[in-house]
mmCIF file with all atom_site columns, C-alpha atoms in Angstrom:
data_model
loop_
_atom_site.group_PDB
_atom_site.id
_atom_site.type_symbol
_atom_site.label_atom_id
_atom_site.label_alt_id
_atom_site.label_comp_id
_atom_site.label_asym_id
_atom_site.label_entity_id
_atom_site.label_seq_id
_atom_site.pdbx_PDB_ins_code
_atom_site.Cartn_x
_atom_site.Cartn_y
_atom_site.Cartn_z
_atom_site.occupancy
_atom_site.B_iso_or_equiv
_atom_site.pdbx_formal_charge
_atom_site.auth_seq_id
_atom_site.auth_comp_id
_atom_site.auth_asym_id
_atom_site.auth_atom_id
_atom_site.pdbx_PDB_model_num
ATOM 1  C CA . ILE A 1 1  ? 5.827  -4.089  6.678   1.00 0.00 ? 7  ILE A CA 1
ATOM 2  C CA . LYS A 1 2  ? 7.826  -3.348  3.865   1.00 0.00 ? 8  LYS A CA 1
ATOM 3  C CA . LEU A 1 3  ? 7.196  -1.015  0.695   1.00 0.00 ? 9  LEU A CA 1
ATOM 4  C CA . PHE A 1 4  ? 9.784  -0.870  -2.177  1.00 0.00 ? 10 PHE A CA 1
ATOM 5  C CA . PRO A 1 5  ? 10.946 0.505   -4.208  1.00 0.00 ? 11 PRO A CA 1
ATOM 6  C CA . ASN A 1 6  ? 10.848 4.086   -2.779  1.00 0.00 ? 12 ASN A CA 1
ATOM 7  C CA . PRO A 1 7  ? 10.664 6.201   -4.476  1.00 0.00 ? 13 PRO A CA 1
ATOM 8  C CA . ALA A 1 8  ? 9.046  4.384   -7.158  1.00 0.00 ? 14 ALA A CA 1
ATOM 9  C CA . SER A 1 9  ? 7.826  5.039   -11.068 1.00 0.00 ? 15 SER A CA 1
ATOM 10 C CA . GLU A 1 10 ? 5.880  2.096   -12.014 1.00 0.00 ? 16 GLU A CA 1
ATOM 11 C CA . LYS A 1 11 ? 5.058  0.152   -9.331  1.00 0.00 ? 17 LYS A CA 1
ATOM 12 C CA . ILE A 1 12 ? 5.586  -0.293  -5.618  1.00 0.00 ? 18 ILE A CA 1
ATOM 13 C CA . ILE A 1 13 ? 5.337  -3.555  -3.894  1.00 0.00 ? 19 ILE A CA 1
ATOM 14 C CA . LEU A 1 14 ? 4.402  -3.889  -0.117  1.00 0.00 ? 20 LEU A CA 1
ATOM 15 C CA . SER A 1 15 ? 4.823  -7.100  2.149   1.00 0.00 ? 21 SER A CA 1
ATOM 16 C CA . GLY A 1 16 ? 5.098  -8.332  5.716   1.00 0.00 ? 22 GLY A CA 1
ATOM 17 C CA . GLU A 1 17 ? 3.849  -10.610 7.973   1.00 0.00 ? 23 GLU A CA 1
ATOM 18 C CA . LEU A 1 18 ? 0.860  -9.972  10.025  1.00 0.00 ? 24 LEU A CA 1
ATOM 19 C CA . ASN A 1 19 ? -0.795 -11.957 12.874  1.00 0.00 ? 25 ASN A CA 1
ATOM 20 C CA . ARG A 1 20 ? -4.172 -12.532 11.350  1.00 0.00 ? 26 ARG A CA 1
ATOM 21 C CA . THR A 1 21 ? -5.278 -14.427 8.047   1.00 0.00 ? 27 THR A CA 1
ATOM 22 C CA . SER A 1 22 ? -8.153 -11.936 7.151   1.00 0.00 ? 28 SER A CA 1
ATOM 23 C CA . PRO A 1 23 ? -8.201 -9.630  4.618   1.00 0.00 ? 29 PRO A CA 1
ATOM 24 C CA . VAL A 1 24 ? -6.160 -6.201  5.000   1.00 0.00 ? 30 VAL A CA 1
ATOM 25 C CA . TYR A 1 25 ? -7.259 -3.096  3.427   1.00 0.00 ? 31 TYR A CA 1
ATOM 26 C CA . TYR A 1 26 ? -5.395 -0.426  2.186   1.00 0.00 ? 32 TYR A CA 1
ATOM 27 C CA . ASN A 1 27 ? -5.875 3.143   1.221   1.00 0.00 ? 33 ASN A CA 1
ATOM 28 C CA . VAL A 1 28 ? -3.763 5.403   -0.683  1.00 0.00 ? 34 VAL A CA 1
ATOM 29 C CA . LEU A 1 29 ? -4.127 9.304   0.206   1.00 0.00 ? 35 LEU A CA 1
ATOM 30 C CA . ASN A 1 30 ? -2.050 12.062  -2.011  1.00 0.00 ? 36 ASN A CA 1
ATOM 31 C CA . ALA A 1 31 ? -0.491 14.741  -0.544  1.00 0.00 ? 37 ALA A CA 1
ATOM 32 C CA . GLN A 1 32 ? -3.677 16.948  0.080   1.00 0.00 ? 38 GLN A CA 1
ATOM 33 C CA . GLY A 1 33 ? -5.102 14.148  2.170   1.00 0.00 ? 39 GLY A CA 1
ATOM 34 C CA . ILE A 1 34 ? -7.577 13.028  -0.769  1.00 0.00 ? 40 ILE A CA 1
ATOM 35 C CA . LEU A 1 35 ? -8.412 9.232   -1.163  1.00 0.00 ? 41 LEU A CA 1
ATOM 36 C CA . ILE A 1 36 ? -6.794 8.082   -4.455  1.00 0.00 ? 42 ILE A CA 1
ATOM 37 C CA . ASP A 1 37 ? -6.922 4.369   -4.123  1.00 0.00 ? 43 ASP A CA 1
ATOM 38 C CA . SER A 1 38 ? -8.392 1.349   -1.974  1.00 0.00 ? 44 SER A CA 1
ATOM 39 C CA . GLY A 1 39 ? -8.739 -2.258  -1.990  1.00 0.00 ? 45 GLY A CA 1
ATOM 40 C CA . ILE A 1 40 ? -8.113 -5.614  0.014   1.00 0.00 ? 46 ILE A CA 1
ATOM 41 C CA . ILE A 1 41 ? -4.808 -7.310  0.074   1.00 0.00 ? 47 ILE A CA 1
ATOM 42 C CA . GLN A 1 42 ? -5.598 -10.742 -0.222  1.00 0.00 ? 48 GLN A CA 1
ATOM 43 C CA . SER A 1 43 ? -3.513 -12.874 2.368   1.00 0.00 ? 49 SER A CA 1
ATOM 44 C CA . THR A 1 44 ? -1.932 -16.742 1.984   1.00 0.00 ? 50 THR A CA 1
ATOM 45 C CA . ASP A 1 45 ? -1.129 -18.008 5.753   1.00 0.00 ? 51 ASP A CA 1
ATOM 46 C CA . THR A 1 46 ? -0.014 -14.544 7.311   1.00 0.00 ? 52 THR A CA 1
ATOM 47 C CA . SER A 1 47 ? 2.027  -13.109 4.740   1.00 0.00 ? 53 SER A CA 1
ATOM 48 C CA . HIS A 1 48 ? 0.696  -10.024 2.808   1.00 0.00 ? 54 HIS A CA 1
ATOM 49 C CA . LEU A 1 49 ? 1.553  -8.935  -0.875  1.00 0.00 ? 55 LEU A CA 1
ATOM 50 C CA . LEU A 1 50 ? 0.563  -5.975  -2.669  1.00 0.00 ? 56 LEU A CA 1
ATOM 51 C CA . GLN A 1 51 ? 1.982  -4.894  -6.333  1.00 0.00 ? 57 GLN A CA 1
ATOM 52 C CA . LEU A 1 52 ? 0.300  -1.362  -6.668  1.00 0.00 ? 58 LEU A CA 1
ATOM 53 C CA . SER A 1 53 ? 0.578  0.156   -10.297 1.00 0.00 ? 59 SER A CA 1
ATOM 54 C CA . LEU A 1 54 ? 1.410  4.068   -10.175 1.00 0.00 ? 60 LEU A CA 1
ATOM 55 C CA . ARG A 1 55 ? 0.463  4.038   -13.721 1.00 0.00 ? 61 ARG A CA 1
ATOM 56 C CA . ASP A 1 56 ? -2.123 6.599   -13.173 1.00 0.00 ? 62 ASP A CA 1
ATOM 57 C CA . TYR A 1 57 ? -0.407 8.528   -10.200 1.00 0.00 ? 63 TYR A CA 1
ATOM 58 C CA . ALA A 1 58 ? 1.230  11.751  -10.708 1.00 0.00 ? 64 ALA A CA 1
ATOM 59 C CA . THR A 1 59 ? 4.583  12.691  -9.728  1.00 0.00 ? 65 THR A CA 1
ATOM 60 C CA . GLY A 1 60 ? 4.439  13.374  -6.005  1.00 0.00 ? 66 GLY A CA 1
ATOM 61 C CA . MET A 1 61 ? 4.443  12.259  -2.284  1.00 0.00 ? 67 MET A CA 1
ATOM 62 C CA . TYR A 1 62 ? 1.706  9.722   -1.097  1.00 0.00 ? 68 TYR A CA 1
ATOM 63 C CA . VAL A 1 63 ? 0.818  7.762   1.844   1.00 0.00 ? 69 VAL A CA 1
ATOM 64 C CA . LEU A 1 64 ? -0.223 3.929   1.794   1.00 0.00 ? 70 LEU A CA 1
ATOM 65 C CA . GLU A 1 65 ? -2.741 3.393   4.848   1.00 0.00 ? 71 GLU A CA 1
ATOM 66 C CA . ILE A 1 66 ? -3.142 -0.401  6.015   1.00 0.00 ? 72 ILE A CA 1
ATOM 67 C CA . ASN A 1 67 ? -5.382 -1.472  8.163   1.00 0.00 ? 73 ASN A CA 1
ATOM 68 C CA . ASN A 1 68 ? -6.457 -5.323  9.224   1.00 0.00 ? 74 ASN A CA 1
ATOM 69 C CA . GLY A 1 69 ? -8.999 -4.508  11.711  1.00 0.00 ? 75 GLY A CA 1
ATOM 70 C CA . GLN A 1 70 ? -6.779 -4.733  14.949  1.00 0.00 ? 76 GLN A CA 1
ATOM 71 C CA . LEU A 1 71 ? -3.714 -2.595  13.662  1.00 0.00 ? 77 LEU A CA 1
ATOM 72 C CA . SER A 1 72 ? -3.302 0.317   11.655  1.00 0.00 ? 78 SER A CA 1
ATOM 73 C CA . GLU A 1 73 ? -0.015 1.885   9.607   1.00 0.00 ? 79 GLU A CA 1
ATOM 74 C CA . LYS A 1 74 ? 0.881  4.504   7.746   1.00 0.00 ? 80 LYS A CA 1
ATOM 75 C CA . VAL A 1 75 ? 3.780  4.475   5.153   1.00 0.00 ? 81 VAL A CA 1
ATOM 76 C CA . SER A 1 76 ? 4.724  7.333   2.847   1.00 0.00 ? 82 SER A CA 1
ATOM 77 C CA . PHE A 1 77 ? 6.195  7.080   -0.617  1.00 0.00 ? 83 PHE A CA 1
ATOM 78 C CA . SER A 1 78 ? 7.341  8.967   -3.502  1.00 0.00 ? 84 SER A CA 1
ATOM 79 C CA . VAL A 1 79 ? 6.075  8.851   -7.263  1.00 0.00 ? 85 VAL A CA 1
ATOM 80 C CA . ILE A 1 80 ? 8.459  10.153  -9.775  1.00 0.00 ? 86 ILE A CA 1
ATOM 81 C CA . LYS A 1 81 ? 7.932  9.911   -13.685 1.00 0.00 ? 87 LYS A CA 1
#
């Protein structure tokens, strides 16, 4: 799983391949561990792509949690305005 750019100011892009064609769920937590965003990343074949707008995010550190029902991964990213 790759997340770029990091740090970011306008949007982040998440890409990668998983061994499953089912939806991948994501949660975004702020530095205090509070859920601020969530959704489903739809897949085409086994490639997944998410472009997440950071327009409403404040400057700070965040954690993106990704879960496909079998595997879970966490990726940290920074927002700078």
